[in-house]
Tab-separated table of C-alpha atoms in Angstrom:
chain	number	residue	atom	x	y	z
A	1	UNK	CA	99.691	60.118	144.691
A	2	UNK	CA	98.409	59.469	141.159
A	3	UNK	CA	95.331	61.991	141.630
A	4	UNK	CA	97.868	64.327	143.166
A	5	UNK	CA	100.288	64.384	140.113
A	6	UNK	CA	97.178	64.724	137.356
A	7	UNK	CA	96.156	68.263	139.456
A	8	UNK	CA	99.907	69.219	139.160
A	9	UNK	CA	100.049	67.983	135.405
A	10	UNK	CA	96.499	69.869	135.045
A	11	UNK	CA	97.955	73.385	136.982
A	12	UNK	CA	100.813	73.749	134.532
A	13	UNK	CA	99.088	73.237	131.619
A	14	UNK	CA	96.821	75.611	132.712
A	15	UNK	CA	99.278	78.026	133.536
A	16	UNK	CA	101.332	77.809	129.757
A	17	UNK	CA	98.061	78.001	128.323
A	18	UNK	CA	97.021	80.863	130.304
A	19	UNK	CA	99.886	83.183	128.512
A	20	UNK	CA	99.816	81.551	125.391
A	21	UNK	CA	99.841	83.347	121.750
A	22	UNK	CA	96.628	82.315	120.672
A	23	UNK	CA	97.850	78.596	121.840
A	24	UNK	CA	101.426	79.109	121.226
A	25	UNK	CA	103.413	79.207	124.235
A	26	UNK	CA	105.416	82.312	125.004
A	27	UNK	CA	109.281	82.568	126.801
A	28	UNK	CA	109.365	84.766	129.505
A	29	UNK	CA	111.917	87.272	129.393
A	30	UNK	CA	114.470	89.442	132.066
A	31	UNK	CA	114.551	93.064	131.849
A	32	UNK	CA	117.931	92.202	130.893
A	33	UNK	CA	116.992	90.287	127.932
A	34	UNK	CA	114.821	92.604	126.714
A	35	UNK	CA	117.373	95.431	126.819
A	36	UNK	CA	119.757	93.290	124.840
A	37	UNK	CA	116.972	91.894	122.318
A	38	UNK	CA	115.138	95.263	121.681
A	39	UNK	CA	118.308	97.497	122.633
A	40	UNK	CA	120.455	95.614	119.760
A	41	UNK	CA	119.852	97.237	117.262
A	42	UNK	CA	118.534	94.459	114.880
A	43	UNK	CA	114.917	94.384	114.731
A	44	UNK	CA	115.044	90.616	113.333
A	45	UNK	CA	116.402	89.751	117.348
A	46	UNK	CA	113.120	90.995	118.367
A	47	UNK	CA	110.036	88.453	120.071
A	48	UNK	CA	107.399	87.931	117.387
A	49	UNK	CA	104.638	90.184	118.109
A	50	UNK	CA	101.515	88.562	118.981
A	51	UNK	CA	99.076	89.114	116.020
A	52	UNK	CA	95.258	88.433	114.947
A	53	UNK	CA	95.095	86.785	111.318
A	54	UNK	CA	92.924	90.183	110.846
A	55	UNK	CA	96.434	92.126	111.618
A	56	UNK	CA	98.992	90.390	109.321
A	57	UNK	CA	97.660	91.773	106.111
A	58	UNK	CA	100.113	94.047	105.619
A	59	UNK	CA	101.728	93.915	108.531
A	60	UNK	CA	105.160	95.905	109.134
A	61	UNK	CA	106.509	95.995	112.688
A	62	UNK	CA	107.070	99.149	114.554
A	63	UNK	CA	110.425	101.047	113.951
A	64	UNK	CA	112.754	104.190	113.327
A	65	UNK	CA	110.453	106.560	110.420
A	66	UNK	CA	112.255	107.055	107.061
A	67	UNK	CA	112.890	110.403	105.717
A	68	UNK	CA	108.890	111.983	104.464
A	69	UNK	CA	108.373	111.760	100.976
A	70	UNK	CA	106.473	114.088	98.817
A	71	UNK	CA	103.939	113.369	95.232
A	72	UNK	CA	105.305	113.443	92.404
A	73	UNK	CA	102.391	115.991	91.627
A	74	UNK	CA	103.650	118.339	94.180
A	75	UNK	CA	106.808	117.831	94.566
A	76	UNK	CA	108.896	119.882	97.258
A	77	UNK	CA	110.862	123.047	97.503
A	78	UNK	CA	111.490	125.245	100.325
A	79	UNK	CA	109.753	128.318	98.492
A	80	UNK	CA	106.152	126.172	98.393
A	81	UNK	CA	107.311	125.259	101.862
A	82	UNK	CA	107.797	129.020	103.284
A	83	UNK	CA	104.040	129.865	101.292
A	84	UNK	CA	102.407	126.814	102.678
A	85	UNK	CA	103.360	128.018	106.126
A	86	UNK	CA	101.890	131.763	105.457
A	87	UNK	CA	98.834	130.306	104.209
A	88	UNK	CA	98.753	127.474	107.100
A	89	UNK	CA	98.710	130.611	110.279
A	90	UNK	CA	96.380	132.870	107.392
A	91	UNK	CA	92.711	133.886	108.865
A	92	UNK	CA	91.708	135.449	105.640
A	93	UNK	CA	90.858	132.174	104.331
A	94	UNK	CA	87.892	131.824	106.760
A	95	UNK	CA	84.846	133.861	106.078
A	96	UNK	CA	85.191	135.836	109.287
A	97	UNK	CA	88.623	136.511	108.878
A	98	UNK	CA	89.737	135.079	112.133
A	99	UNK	CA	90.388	131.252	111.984
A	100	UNK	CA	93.163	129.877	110.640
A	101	UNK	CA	94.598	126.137	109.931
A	102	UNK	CA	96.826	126.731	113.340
A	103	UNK	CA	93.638	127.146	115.137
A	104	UNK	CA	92.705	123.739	114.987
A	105	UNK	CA	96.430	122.795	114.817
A	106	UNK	CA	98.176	125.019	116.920
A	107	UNK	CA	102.213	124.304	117.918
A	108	UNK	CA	102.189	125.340	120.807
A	109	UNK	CA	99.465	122.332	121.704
A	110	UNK	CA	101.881	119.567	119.849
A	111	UNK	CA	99.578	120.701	116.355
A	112	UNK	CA	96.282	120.076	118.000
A	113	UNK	CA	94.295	122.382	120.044
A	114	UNK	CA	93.715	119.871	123.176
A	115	UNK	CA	90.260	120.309	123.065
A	116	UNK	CA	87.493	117.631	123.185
A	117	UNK	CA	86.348	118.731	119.462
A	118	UNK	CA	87.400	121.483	117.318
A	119	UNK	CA	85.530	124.622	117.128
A	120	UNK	CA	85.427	127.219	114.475
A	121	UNK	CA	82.903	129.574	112.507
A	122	UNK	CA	80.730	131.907	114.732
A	123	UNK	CA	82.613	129.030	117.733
A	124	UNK	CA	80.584	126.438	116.748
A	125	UNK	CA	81.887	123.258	117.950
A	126	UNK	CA	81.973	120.406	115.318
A	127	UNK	CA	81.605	116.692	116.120
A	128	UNK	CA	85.168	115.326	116.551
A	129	UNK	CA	88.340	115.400	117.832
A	130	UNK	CA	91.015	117.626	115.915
A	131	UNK	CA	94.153	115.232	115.670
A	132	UNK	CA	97.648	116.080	115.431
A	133	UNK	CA	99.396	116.673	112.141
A	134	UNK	CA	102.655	115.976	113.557
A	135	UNK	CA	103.857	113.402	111.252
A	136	UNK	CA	100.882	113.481	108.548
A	137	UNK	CA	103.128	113.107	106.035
A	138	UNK	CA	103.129	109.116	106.375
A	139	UNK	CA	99.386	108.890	106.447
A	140	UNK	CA	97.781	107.172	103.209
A	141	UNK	CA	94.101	108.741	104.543
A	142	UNK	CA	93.271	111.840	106.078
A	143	UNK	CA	90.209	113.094	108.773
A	144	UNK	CA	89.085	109.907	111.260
A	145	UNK	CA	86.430	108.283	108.581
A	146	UNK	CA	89.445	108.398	105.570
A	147	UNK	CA	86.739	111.341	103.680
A	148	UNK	CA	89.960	112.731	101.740
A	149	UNK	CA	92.028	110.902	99.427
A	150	UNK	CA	94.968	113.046	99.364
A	151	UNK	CA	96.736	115.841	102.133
A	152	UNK	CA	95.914	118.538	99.716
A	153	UNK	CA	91.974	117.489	99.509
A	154	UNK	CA	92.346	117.607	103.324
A	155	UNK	CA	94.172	121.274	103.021
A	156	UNK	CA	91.044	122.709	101.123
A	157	UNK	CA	87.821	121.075	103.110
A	158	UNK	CA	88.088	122.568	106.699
A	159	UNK	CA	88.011	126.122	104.342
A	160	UNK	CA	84.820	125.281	102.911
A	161	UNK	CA	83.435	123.546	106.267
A	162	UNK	CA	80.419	125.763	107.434
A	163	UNK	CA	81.029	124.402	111.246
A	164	UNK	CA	84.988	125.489	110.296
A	165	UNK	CA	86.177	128.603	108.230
A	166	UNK	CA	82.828	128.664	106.474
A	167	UNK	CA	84.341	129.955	103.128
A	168	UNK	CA	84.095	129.289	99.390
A	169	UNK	CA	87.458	127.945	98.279
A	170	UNK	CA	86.750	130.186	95.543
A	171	UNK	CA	86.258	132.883	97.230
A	172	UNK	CA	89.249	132.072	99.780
A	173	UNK	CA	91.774	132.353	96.193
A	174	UNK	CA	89.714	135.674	95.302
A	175	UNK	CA	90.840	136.714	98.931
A	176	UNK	CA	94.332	135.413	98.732
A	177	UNK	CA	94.591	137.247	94.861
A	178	UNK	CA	93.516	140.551	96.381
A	179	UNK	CA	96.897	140.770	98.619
A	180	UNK	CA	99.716	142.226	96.643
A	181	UNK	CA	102.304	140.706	98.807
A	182	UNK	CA	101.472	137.243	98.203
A	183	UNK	CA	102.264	137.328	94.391
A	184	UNK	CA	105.694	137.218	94.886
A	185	UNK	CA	105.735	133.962	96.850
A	186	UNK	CA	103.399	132.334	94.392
A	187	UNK	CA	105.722	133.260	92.092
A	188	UNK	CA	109.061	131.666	93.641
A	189	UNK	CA	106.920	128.263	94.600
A	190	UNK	CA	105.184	127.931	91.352
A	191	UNK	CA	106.610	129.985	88.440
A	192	UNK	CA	103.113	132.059	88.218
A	193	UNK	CA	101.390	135.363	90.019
A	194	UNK	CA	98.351	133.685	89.229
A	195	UNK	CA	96.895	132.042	92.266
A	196	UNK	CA	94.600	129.104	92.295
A	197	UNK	CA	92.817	126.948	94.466
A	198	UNK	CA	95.235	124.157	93.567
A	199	UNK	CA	98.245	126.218	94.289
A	200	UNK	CA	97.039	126.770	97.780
A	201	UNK	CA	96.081	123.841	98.731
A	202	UNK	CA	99.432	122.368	97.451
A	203	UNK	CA	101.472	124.769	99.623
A	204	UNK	CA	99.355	123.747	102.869
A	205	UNK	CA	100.016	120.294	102.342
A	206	UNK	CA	104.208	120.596	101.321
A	207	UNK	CA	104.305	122.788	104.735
A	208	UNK	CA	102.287	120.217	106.336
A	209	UNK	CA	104.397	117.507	105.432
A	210	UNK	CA	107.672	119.140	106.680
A	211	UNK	CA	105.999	118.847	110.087
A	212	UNK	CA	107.820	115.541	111.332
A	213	UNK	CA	108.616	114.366	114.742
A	214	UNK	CA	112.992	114.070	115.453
A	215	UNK	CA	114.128	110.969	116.837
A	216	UNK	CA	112.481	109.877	120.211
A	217	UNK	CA	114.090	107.909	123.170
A	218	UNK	CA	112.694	105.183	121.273
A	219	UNK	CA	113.647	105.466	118.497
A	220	UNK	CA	117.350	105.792	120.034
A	221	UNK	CA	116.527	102.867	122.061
A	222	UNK	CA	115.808	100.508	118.806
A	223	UNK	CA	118.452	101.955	116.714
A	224	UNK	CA	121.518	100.310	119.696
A	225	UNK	CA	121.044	102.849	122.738
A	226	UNK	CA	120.524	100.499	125.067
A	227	UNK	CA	120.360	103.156	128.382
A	228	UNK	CA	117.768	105.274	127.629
A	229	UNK	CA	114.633	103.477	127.874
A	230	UNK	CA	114.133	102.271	131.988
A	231	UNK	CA	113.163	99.157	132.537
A	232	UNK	CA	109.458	100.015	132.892
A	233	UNK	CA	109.377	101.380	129.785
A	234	UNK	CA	111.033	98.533	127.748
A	235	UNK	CA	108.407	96.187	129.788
A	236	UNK	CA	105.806	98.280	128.216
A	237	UNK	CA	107.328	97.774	124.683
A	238	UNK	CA	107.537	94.383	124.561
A	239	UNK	CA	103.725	94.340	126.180
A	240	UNK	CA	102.597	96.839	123.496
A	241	UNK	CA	104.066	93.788	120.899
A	242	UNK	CA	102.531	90.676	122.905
A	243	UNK	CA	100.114	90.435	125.689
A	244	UNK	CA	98.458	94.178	125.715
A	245	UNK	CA	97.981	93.404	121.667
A	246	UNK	CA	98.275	97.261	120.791
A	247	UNK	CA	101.010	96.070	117.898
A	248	UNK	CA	97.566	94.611	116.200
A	249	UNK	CA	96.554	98.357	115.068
A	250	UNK	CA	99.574	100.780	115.924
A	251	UNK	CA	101.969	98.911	113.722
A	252	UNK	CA	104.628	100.593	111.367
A	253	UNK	CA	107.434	103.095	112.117
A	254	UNK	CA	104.218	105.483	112.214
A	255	UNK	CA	102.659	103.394	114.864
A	256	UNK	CA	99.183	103.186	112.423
A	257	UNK	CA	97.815	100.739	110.042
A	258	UNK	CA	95.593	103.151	108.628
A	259	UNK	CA	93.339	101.011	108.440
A	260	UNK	CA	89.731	101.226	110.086
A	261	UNK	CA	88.665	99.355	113.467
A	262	UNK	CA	85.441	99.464	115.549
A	263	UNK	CA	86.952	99.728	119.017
A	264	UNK	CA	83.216	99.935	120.662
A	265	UNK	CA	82.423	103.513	120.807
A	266	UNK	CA	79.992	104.362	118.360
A	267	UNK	CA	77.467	105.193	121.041
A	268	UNK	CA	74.971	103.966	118.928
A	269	UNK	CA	71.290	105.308	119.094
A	270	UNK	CA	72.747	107.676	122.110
A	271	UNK	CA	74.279	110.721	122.962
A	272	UNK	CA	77.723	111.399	120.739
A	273	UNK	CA	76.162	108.780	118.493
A	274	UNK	CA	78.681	108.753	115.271
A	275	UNK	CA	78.309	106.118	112.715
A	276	UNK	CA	82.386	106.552	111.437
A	277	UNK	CA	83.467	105.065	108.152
A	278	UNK	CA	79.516	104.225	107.258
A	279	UNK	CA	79.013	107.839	106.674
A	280	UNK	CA	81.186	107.841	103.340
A	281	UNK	CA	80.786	103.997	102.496
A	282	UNK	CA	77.374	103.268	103.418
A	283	UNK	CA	78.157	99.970	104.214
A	284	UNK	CA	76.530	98.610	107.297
A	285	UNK	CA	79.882	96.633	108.043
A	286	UNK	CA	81.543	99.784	108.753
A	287	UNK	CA	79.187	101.235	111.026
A	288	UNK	CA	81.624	102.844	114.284
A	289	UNK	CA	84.797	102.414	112.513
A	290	UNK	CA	87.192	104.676	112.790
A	291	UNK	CA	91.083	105.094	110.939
A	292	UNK	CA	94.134	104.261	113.854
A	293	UNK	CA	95.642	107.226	114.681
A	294	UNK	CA	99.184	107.295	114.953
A	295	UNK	CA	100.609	107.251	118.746
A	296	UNK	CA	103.541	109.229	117.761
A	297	UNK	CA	103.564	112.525	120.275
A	298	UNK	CA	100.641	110.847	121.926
A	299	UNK	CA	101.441	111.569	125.642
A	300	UNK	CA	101.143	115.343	124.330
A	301	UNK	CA	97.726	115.194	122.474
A	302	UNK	CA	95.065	114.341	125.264
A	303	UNK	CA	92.078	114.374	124.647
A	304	UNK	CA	91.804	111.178	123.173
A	305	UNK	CA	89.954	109.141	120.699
A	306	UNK	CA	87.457	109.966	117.711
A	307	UNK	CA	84.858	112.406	119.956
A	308	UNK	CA	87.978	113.893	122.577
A	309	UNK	CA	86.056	111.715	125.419
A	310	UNK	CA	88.725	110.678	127.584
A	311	UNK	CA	91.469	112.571	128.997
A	312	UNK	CA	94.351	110.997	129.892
A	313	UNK	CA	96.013	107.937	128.751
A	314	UNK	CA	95.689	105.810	131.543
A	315	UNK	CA	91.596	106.091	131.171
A	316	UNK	CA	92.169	104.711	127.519
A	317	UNK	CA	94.255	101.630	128.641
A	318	UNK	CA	91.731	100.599	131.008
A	319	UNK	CA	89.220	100.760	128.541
A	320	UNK	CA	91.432	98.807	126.417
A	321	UNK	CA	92.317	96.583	129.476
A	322	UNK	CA	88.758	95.732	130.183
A	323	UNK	CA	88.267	94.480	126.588
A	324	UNK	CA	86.645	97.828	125.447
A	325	UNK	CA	82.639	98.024	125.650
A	326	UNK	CA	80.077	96.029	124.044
A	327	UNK	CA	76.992	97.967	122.371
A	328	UNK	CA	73.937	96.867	123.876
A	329	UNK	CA	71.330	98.946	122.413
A	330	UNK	CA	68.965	98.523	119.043
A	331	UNK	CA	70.850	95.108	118.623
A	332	UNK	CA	68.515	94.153	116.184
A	333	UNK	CA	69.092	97.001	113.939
A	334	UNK	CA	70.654	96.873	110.828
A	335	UNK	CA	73.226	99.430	111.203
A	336	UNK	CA	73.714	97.670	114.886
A	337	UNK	CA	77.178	97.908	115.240
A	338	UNK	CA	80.096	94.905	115.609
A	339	UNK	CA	82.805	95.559	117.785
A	340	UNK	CA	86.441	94.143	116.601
A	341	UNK	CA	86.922	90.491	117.137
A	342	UNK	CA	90.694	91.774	118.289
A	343	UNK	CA	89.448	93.290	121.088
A	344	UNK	CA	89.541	91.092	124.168
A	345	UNK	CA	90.027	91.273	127.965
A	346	UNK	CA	93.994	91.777	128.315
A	347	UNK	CA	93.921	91.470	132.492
A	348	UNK	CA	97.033	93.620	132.565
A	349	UNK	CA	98.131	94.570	136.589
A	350	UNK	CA	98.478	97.988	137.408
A	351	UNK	CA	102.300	97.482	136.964
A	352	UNK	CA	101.954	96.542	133.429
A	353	UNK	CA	99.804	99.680	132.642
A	354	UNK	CA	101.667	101.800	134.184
A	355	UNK	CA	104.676	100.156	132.213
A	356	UNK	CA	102.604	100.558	128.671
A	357	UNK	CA	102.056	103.899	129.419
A	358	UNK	CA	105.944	105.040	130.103
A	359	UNK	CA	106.481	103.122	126.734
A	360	UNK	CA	104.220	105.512	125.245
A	361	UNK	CA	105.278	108.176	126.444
A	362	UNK	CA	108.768	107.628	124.976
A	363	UNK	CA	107.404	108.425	121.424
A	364	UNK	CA	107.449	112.104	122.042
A	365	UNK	CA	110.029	113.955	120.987
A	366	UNK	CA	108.518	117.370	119.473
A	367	UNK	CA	109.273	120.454	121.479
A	368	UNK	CA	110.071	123.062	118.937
A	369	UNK	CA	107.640	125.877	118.930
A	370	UNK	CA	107.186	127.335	115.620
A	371	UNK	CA	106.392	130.977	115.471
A	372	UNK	CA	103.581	132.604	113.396
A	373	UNK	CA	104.973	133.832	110.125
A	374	UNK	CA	104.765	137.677	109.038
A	375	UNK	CA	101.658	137.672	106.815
A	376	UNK	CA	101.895	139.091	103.389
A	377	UNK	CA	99.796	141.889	102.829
């Protein structure tokens, strides 16, 4: 009897360990309880999400986005706005004439283009994915290696890009200058027929930043409507805050950190090889990282990741699920790179990925369709 009761003592020790928060042991919770808890309306009724020490620097839980805010150096009016947009779906700032900011980030493709990578000048096909700029106007850093310091450096690089519109910015304003119609919209948004670089890129950017997602379900859901989030999909937001560990990265009412990660596919010293955030740092510690991109809209802006490699969501989770991949090439190399320590084997079922992705998918919520503008001429 007594070496019967230490297996029993040793099984359910096992077992709270087993779903412990990095040895804390968690409640389970009913649908029903998680309804009420995440469906109330209070975000301070919530679980704690599970977090890494590497996560809670700056840490600020998922939730409802505030209204976008603008720079105080360019602030907002609905004239830059209305110029931004002509300039945004304008070809003539590309040296062939025929590529535009839409082409990249079209909405009709949720502001991407739903491609594996972007392709421009003479179609040739750059190295990465083009993301979404649903929403941009909550990043802190712009392209996936955080190159631009500011949406309006952003605005102005993919004009100069040779792989991308392949033009001079100055030329682009000489361009721009040359069309009689635009004056009077430079004009209303800045005071001035004179047309600058500056000015240009500062319209891009306020139109870009006017770009923002409505409410989703979950949204709603958080803010006290309890009914419409299923089940499944409230399952799959309290996993995306505990055991899946997603909350670790995709945290904030944009679902980013902005911060940069090495998730294991820098494909180091192979095919689609990209080195990430060592390219502008040259830092060997950032070899393969990468900035989180937001998961807002995500269920509408396959493909996915960096390089546009995988193509639905559910291929991503079980990447994720399986603990993500572990370079084993050129190890001893000094750029070898070092995969996240807060990526680990989650052993979700098939019921909880399937629940994580209906979570997911209740962050969309953009269906508008914006039509091209009538270009001055």
């Amino acid at each position: 009897m007594k070496y019967k009761y230490v297996l029993s003592l040793s099984a359910v020790l096992f077992m709270a360990y087993s779903f412990s928060d990095f040895n804390k042991v968690q409640k389970g919770y009913s649908a029903e309880e998680l309804r009420e808890l995440y469906g109330s309306g209070d975000p301070g009724r919530w679980p704690e999400p599970q977090l890494f020490d590497e996560a809670k620097e700056g840490f600020r839980d998922i939730g409802v986005l505030p209204a976008p805010g603008f720079p105080e150096g360019n602030p907002y009016s609905e004239a830059k706005e209305e110029l931004g947009k002509m300039l945004f779906f304008d070809p003539r700032l590309s040296k062939s004439g025929q590529i535009s900011c839409a082409n990249c980030h079209d909405p009709e493709l949720a502001w991407a283009d739903g491609r594996r990578v972007a392709y421009g000048h003479d179609r040739q096909l750059g190295t990465r994915n083009a993301p979404t700029i649903l929403n941009i106007a909550y990043a802190r850093q712009y392209f996936w290696d955080g190159r631009a310091a500011s949406l309006e450096d952003q605005a102005k690089a993919p004009i100069e890009n040779p792989l991308e519109m392949n033009f001079h910015s100055r030329l682009a304003v000489k361009t721009i200058a040359r069309l009689k119609g635009y004056k009077i919209h430079f004009r209303k948004a800045f005071g001035t027929d004179r047309i600058t670089e500056k000015q240009i890129t500062q319209a891009i950017a306020t139109f870009e930043r006017t770009i923002v997602s409505p409410k989703s379900r979950f949204d709603r859901f958080i803010s006290g409507e309890k009914k419409v989030l299923t089940d499944s999909e409230i399952n799959g937001l309290h996993l995306f805050r505990t055991k899946a560990n997603c909350i670790n990265c995709h945290n904030t009412p944009y679902f980013s950190d902005q911060k940069f990660h090495n998730i294991g596919l820098t494909y180091f010293g192979r095919e689609y090889e990209d080195l990430g955030l060592y390219h502008i740092t040259k830092k060997n510690e950032d070899v393969g990282k990468f900035k989180t991109p937001t998961l807002r809209e995500i269920s509408q802006t396959a493909p996915y990741m960096h390089n546009g490699l995988f193509p639905n969501l559910r291929g991503v989770l079980n990447l994720y699920n399986a603990g993500m991949p572990n370079e084993k090439r050129n190890r001893d190399s000094p750029l070898a790179p070092h995969k996240s320590g807060m990526l680990k084997r989650l052993d979700l079922t098939d019921e909880e990925l399937r629940d994580l992705e209906n979570f997911l998918g209740t962050l969309h919520s953009y269906k508008y369709r914006m039509r091209a503008p009538e270009l001055p001429h």
